[in-house]
Short mmCIF file of C-alpha atoms in Angstrom, two decimals:
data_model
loop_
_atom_site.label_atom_id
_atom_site.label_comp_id
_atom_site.label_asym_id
_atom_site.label_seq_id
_atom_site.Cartn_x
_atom_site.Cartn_y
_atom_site.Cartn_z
CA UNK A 1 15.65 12.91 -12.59
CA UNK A 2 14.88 12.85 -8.73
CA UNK A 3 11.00 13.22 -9.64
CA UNK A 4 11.01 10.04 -11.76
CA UNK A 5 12.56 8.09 -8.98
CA UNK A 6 10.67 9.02 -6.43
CA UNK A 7 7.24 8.50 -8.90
CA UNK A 8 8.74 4.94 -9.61
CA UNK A 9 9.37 4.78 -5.84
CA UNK A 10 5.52 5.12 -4.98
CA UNK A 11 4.10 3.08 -8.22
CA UNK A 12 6.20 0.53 -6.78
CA UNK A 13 3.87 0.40 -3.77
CA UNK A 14 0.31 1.02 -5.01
CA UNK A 15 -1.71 2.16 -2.00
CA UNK A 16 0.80 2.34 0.04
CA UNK A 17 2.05 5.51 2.57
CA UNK A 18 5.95 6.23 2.35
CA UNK A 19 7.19 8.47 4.77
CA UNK A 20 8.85 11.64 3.53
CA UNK A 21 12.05 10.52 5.90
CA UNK A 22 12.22 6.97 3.83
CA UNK A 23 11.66 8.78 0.53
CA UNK A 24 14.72 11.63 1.36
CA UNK A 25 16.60 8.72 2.56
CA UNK A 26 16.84 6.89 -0.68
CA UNK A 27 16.72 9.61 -2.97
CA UNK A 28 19.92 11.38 -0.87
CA UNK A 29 17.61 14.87 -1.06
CA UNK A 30 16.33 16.40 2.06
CA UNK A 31 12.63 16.19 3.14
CA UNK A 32 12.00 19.88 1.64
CA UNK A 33 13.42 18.69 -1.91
CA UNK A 34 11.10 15.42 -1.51
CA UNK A 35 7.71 17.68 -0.94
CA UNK A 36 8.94 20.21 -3.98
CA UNK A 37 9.19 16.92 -6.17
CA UNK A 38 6.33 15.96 -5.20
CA UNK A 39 4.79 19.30 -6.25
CA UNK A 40 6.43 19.24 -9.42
CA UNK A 41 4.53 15.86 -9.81
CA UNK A 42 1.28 17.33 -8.88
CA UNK A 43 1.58 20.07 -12.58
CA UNK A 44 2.07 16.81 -14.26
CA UNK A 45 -1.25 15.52 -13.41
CA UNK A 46 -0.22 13.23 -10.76
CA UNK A 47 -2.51 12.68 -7.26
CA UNK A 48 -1.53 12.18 -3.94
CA UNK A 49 -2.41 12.31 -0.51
CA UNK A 50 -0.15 13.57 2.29
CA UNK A 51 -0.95 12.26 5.63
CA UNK A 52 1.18 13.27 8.75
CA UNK A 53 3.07 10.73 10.04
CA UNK A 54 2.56 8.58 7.29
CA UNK A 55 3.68 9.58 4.48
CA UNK A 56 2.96 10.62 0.50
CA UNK A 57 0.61 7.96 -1.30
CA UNK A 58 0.25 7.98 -5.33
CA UNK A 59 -3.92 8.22 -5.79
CA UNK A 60 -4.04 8.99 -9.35
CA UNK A 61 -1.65 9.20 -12.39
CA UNK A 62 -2.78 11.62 -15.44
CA UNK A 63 -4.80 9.85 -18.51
CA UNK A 64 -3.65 10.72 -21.62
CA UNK A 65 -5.70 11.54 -24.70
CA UNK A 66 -5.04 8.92 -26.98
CA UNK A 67 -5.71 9.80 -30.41
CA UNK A 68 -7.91 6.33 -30.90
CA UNK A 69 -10.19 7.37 -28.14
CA UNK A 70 -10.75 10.62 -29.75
CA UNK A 71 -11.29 9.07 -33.37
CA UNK A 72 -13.96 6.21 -31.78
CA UNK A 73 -15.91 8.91 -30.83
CA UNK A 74 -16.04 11.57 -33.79
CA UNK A 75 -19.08 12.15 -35.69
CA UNK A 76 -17.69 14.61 -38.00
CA UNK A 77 -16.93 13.99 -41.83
CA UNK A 78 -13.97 16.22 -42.43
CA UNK A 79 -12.59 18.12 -38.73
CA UNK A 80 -10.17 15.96 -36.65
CA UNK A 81 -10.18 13.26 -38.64
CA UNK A 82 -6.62 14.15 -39.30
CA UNK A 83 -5.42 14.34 -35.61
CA UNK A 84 -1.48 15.28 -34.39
CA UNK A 85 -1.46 14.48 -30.08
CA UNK A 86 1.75 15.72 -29.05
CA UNK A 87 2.82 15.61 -25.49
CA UNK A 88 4.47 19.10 -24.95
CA UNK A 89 4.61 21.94 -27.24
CA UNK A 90 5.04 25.81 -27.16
CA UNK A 91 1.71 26.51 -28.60
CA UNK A 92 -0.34 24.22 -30.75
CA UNK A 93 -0.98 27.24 -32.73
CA UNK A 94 2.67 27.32 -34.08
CA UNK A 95 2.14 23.40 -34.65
CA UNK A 96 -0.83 23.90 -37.14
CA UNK A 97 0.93 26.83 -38.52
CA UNK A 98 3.60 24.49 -39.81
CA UNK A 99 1.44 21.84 -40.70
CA UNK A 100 -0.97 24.76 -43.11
CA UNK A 101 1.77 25.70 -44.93
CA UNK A 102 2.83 21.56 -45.86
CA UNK A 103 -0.76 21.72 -47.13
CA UNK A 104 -2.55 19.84 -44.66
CA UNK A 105 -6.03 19.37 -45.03
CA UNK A 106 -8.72 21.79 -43.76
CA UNK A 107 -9.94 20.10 -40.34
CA UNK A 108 -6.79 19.25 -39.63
CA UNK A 109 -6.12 18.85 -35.36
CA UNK A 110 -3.22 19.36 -32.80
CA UNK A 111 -3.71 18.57 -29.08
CA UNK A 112 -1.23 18.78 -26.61
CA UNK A 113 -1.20 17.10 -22.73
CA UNK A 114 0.65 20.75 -22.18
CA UNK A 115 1.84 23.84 -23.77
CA UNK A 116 5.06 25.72 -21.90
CA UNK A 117 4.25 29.19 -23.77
CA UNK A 118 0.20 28.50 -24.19
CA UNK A 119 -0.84 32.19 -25.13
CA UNK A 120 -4.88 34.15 -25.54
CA UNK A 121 -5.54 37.42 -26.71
CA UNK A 122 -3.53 40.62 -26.94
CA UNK A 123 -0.42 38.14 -26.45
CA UNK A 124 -1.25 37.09 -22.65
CA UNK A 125 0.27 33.97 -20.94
CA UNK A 126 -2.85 31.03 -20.91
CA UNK A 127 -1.42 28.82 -17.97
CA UNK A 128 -2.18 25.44 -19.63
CA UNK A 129 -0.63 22.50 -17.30
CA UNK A 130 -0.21 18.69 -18.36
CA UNK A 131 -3.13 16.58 -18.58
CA UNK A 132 -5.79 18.45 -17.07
CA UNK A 133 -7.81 20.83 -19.59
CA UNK A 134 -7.82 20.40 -23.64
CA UNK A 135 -5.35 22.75 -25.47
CA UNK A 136 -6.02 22.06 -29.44
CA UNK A 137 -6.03 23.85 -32.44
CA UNK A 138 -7.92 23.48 -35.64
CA UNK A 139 -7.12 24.83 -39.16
CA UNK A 140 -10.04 25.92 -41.55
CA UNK A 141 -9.54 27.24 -45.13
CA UNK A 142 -12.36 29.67 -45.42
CA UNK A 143 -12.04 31.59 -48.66
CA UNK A 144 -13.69 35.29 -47.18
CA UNK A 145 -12.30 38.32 -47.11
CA UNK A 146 -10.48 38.86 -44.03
CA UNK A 147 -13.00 41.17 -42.67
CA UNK A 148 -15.05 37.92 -41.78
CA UNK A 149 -12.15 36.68 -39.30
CA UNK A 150 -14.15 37.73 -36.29
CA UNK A 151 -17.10 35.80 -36.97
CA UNK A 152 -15.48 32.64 -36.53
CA UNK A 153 -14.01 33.61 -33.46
CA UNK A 154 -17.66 34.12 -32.03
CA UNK A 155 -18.56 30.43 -34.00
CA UNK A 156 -16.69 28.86 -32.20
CA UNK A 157 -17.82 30.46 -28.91
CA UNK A 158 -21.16 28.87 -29.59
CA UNK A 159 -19.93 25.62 -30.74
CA UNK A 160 -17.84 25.03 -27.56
CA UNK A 161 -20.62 26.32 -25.49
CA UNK A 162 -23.08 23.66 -27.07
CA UNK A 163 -20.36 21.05 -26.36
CA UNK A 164 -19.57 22.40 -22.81
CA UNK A 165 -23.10 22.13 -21.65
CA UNK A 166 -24.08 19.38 -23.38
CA UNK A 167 -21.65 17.03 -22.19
CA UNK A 168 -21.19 18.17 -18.77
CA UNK A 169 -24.65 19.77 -17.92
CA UNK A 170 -22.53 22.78 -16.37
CA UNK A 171 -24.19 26.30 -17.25
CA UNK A 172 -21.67 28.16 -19.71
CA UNK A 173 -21.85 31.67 -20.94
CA UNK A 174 -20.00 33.35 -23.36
CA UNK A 175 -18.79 36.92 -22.68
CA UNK A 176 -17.92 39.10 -26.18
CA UNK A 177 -16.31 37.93 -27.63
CA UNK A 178 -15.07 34.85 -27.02
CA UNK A 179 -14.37 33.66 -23.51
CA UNK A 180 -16.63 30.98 -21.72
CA UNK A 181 -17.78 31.21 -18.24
CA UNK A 182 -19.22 29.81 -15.57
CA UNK A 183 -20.47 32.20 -12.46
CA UNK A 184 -18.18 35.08 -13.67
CA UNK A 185 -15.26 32.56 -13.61
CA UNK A 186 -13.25 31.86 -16.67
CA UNK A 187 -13.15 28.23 -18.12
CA UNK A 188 -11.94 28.49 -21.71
CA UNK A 189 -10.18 31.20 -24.00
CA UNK A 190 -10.67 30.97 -27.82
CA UNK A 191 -7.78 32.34 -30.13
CA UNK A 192 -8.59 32.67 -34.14
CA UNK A 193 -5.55 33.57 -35.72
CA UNK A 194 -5.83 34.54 -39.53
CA UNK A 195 -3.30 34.28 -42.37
CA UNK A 196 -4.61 36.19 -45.75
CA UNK A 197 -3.58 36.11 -49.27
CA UNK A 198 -5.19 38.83 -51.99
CA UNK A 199 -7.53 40.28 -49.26
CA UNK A 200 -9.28 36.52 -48.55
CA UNK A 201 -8.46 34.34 -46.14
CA UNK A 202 -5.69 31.79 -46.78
CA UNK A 203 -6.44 29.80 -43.51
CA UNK A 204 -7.71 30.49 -40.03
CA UNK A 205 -6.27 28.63 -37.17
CA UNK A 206 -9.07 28.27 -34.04
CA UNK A 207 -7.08 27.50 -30.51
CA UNK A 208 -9.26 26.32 -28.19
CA UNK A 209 -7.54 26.27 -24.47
CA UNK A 210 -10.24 24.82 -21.43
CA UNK A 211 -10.04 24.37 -17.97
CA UNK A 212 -11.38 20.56 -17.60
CA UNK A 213 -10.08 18.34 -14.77
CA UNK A 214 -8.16 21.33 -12.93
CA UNK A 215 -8.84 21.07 -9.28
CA UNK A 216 -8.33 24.21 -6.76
CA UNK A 217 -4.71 23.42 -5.96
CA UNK A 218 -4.09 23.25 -9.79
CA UNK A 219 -5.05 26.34 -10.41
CA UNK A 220 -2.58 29.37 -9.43
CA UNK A 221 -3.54 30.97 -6.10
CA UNK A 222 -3.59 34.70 -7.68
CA UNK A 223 -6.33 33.01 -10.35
CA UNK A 224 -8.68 31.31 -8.25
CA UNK A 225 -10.72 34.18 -8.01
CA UNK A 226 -11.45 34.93 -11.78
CA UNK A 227 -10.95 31.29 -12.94
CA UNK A 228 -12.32 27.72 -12.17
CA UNK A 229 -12.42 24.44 -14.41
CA UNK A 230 -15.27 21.80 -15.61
CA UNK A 231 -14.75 19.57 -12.73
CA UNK A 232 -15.13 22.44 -9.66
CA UNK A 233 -17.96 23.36 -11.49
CA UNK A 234 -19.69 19.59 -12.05
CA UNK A 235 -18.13 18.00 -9.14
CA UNK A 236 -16.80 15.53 -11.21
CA UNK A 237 -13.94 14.30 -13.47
CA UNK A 238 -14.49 14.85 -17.39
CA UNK A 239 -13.68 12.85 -20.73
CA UNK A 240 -11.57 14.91 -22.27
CA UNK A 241 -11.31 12.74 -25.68
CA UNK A 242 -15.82 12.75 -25.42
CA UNK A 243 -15.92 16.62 -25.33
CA UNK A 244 -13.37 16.86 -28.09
CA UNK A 245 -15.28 14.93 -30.18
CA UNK A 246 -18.58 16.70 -29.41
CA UNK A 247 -16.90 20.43 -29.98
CA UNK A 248 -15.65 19.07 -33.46
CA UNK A 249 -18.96 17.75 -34.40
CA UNK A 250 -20.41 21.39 -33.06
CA UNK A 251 -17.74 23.09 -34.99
CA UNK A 252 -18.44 21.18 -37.90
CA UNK A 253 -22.40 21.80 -38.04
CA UNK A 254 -22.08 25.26 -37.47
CA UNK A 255 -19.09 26.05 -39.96
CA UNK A 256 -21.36 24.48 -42.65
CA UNK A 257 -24.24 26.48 -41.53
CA UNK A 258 -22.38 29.79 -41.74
CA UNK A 259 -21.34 28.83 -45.15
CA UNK A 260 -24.63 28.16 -46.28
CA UNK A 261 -26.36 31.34 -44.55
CA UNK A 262 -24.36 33.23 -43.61
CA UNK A 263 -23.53 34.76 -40.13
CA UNK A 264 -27.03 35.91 -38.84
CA UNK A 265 -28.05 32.28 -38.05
CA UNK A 266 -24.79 32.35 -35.63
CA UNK A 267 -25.46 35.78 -34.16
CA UNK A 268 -28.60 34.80 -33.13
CA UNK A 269 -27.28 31.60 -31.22
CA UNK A 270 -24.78 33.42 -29.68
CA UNK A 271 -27.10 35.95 -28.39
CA UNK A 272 -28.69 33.10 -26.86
CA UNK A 273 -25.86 31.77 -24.88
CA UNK A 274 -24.00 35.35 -24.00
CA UNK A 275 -23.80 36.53 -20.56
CA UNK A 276 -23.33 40.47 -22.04
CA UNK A 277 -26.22 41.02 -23.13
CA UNK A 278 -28.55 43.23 -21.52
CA UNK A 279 -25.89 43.82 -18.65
CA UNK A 280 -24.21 46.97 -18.11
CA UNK A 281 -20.27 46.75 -19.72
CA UNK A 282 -17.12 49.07 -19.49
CA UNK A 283 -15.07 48.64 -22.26
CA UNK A 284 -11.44 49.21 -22.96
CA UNK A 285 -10.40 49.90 -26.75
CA UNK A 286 -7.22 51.51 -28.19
CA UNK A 287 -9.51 55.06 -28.86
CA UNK A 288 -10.19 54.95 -24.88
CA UNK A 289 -13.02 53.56 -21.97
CA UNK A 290 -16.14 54.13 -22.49
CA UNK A 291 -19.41 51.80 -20.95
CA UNK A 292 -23.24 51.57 -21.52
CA UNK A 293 -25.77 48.65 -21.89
CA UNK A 294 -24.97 45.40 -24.27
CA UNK A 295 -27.89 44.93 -26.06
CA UNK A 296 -26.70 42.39 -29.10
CA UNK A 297 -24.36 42.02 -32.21
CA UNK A 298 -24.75 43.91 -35.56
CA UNK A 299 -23.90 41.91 -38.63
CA UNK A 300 -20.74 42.02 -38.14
CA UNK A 301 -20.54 40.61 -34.86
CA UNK A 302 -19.66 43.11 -33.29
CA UNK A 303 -21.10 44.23 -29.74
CA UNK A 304 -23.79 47.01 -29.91
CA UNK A 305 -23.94 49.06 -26.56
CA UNK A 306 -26.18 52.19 -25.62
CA UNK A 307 -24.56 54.63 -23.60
CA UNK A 308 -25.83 56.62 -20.77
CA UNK A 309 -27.71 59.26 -23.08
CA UNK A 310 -28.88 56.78 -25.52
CA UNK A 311 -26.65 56.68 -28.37
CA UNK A 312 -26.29 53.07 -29.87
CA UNK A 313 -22.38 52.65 -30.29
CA UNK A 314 -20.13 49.85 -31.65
CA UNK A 315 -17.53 48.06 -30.87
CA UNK A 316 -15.54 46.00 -32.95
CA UNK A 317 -12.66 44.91 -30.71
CA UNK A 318 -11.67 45.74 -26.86
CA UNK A 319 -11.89 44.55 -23.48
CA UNK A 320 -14.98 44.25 -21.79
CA UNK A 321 -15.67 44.39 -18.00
CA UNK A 322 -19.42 43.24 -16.61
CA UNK A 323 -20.77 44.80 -14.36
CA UNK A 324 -23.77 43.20 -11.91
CA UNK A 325 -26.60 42.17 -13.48
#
């Protein structure tokens, strides 16, 4: 493939400019093929800089997440200790799915470098390019009715909010029920998708999609706006195998804790980390829009709101728009 060559091309002169002329030359394209490979390089993780009359210059090649490094750094008894890295896959969603019904164990972990059909709530695309955020999925065998499904997804909220903060110092929200942000800008999606057998819960799978090392140019133009990654935010690269680890060992103190006590220990954490509450929200459900003030969870997990003339309503699933604080 004419990307390969021309990659081999530059790691066969560390540091050094080739000119897009020279690099068209011996790869027979034109110069506008050359800059398109080397865009098609750039979603793979790779660096470079492009200086006029110089050339293209390879600054930095994508680290993968080796499943060692993860491992080294887990503090967990039971989650990821059974770990599947796979380079490219649809969704690592379907790849847990398969691996559930083998009979893996509970804690069981896929991560991916990329996923070509990476997808959040109510079906939507989650652009998830190669070697730049952490796409993983985790399967727990929680034996609730299914009822309880939604709590988890707000669990896991928390735990990857803990993590997120922790290990970065960045401050992350969550916004009901599940997305993490930063400023108003997205940086990670959470998708719990339930299988149930007799009414209880036969296994959960918890995708976890965040934006870590994305820079601007990584992220699609029409995006920039509403999204943004852990290193614009810090202003500086991220070990992706050290926050796995630490949103596993999260994951794996709060899972125990919701088994012990239930979910009103969670609630109240989450309360403590959301960016809804007390703000004015419109909200989009199936029944039709309707808005008021966020003023906590019931315990259920869903989002309590008062409306305008002071009815308390709730809201078990929708979309939710802030609005300034």
């Amino acid at each position: 493939m004419e990307s390969n060559r021309l990659l081999q091309m530059l790691l066969d002169h560390p540091g050094q400019y080739i000119s897009g002329e020279e690099l068209s030359r011996r790869l027979s394209i034109s110069r506008t093929a050359v800059w398109k490979q080397i865009n098609k390089l750039r979603q793979d993780g790779y660096e470079f800089e492009a200086v006029s009359r110089k050339g293209y210059r390879l600054v930095h090649s994508p680290e993968r997440i080796q499943k060692e490094d993860v491992l080294s750094r887990l503090q967990t008894v039971t989650f990821g200790r059974q770990i599947h890295v796979m380079d490219v896959v649809k969704t690592t969603q379907d790849e847990v799915r398969a691996l559930a019904e083998q009979g893996v164990a509970e804690g069981t972990l896929v991560i991916a470098e990329e996923q070509t059909v990476g997808r959040g709530r109510q079906g939507r695309k989650w652009y998830s390019p190669s070697g730049k955020g952490i796409w993983m999925s985790l399967l727990l065998k929680p034996r609730q009715p299914i009822s309880f499904a939604a709590q988890l997804t707000l669990l896991t909220a928390v735990a990857v909010c803990r993590a997120l903060r922790k290990i970065s110092g960045v401050d992350v929200g969550i916004k009901w029920p599940n997305d993490l942000l930063i400023e108003g800008r997205k940086l990670c999606g959470i998708l719990v998708e339930s299988i149930s057998e007799d009414e209880l819960l036969k296994y959960c799978i918890v995708g976890i999609g965040i934006d870590v090392n994305l820079q601007l140019e990584d992220i699609p133009e029409e995006l920039r706006s509403v999204a943004t990654s852990l290193r614009i935010e810090s202003d500086s690269k991220q070990d992706r195998a050290l926050l796995i680890a630490e949103i596993l060992y999260e994951l794996e103190q709060l899972y125990h804790l919701y088994n012990e006590e239930g979910f009103a220990p969670i609630g109240h954490l989450w309360e403590a980390l959301s960016v809804t509450i007390g703000r004015q929200v419109q909200i989009r459900t199936p029944q039709g829009e309707s808005s008021g003030v966020a003023t906590g969870l019931d315990s259920s997990g869903a989002l309590l709101i008062t409306d305008q003339h002071g009815q308390e309503r709730t809201i078990y699933s929708g979309e939710i728009q802030l609005g300034r604080i």
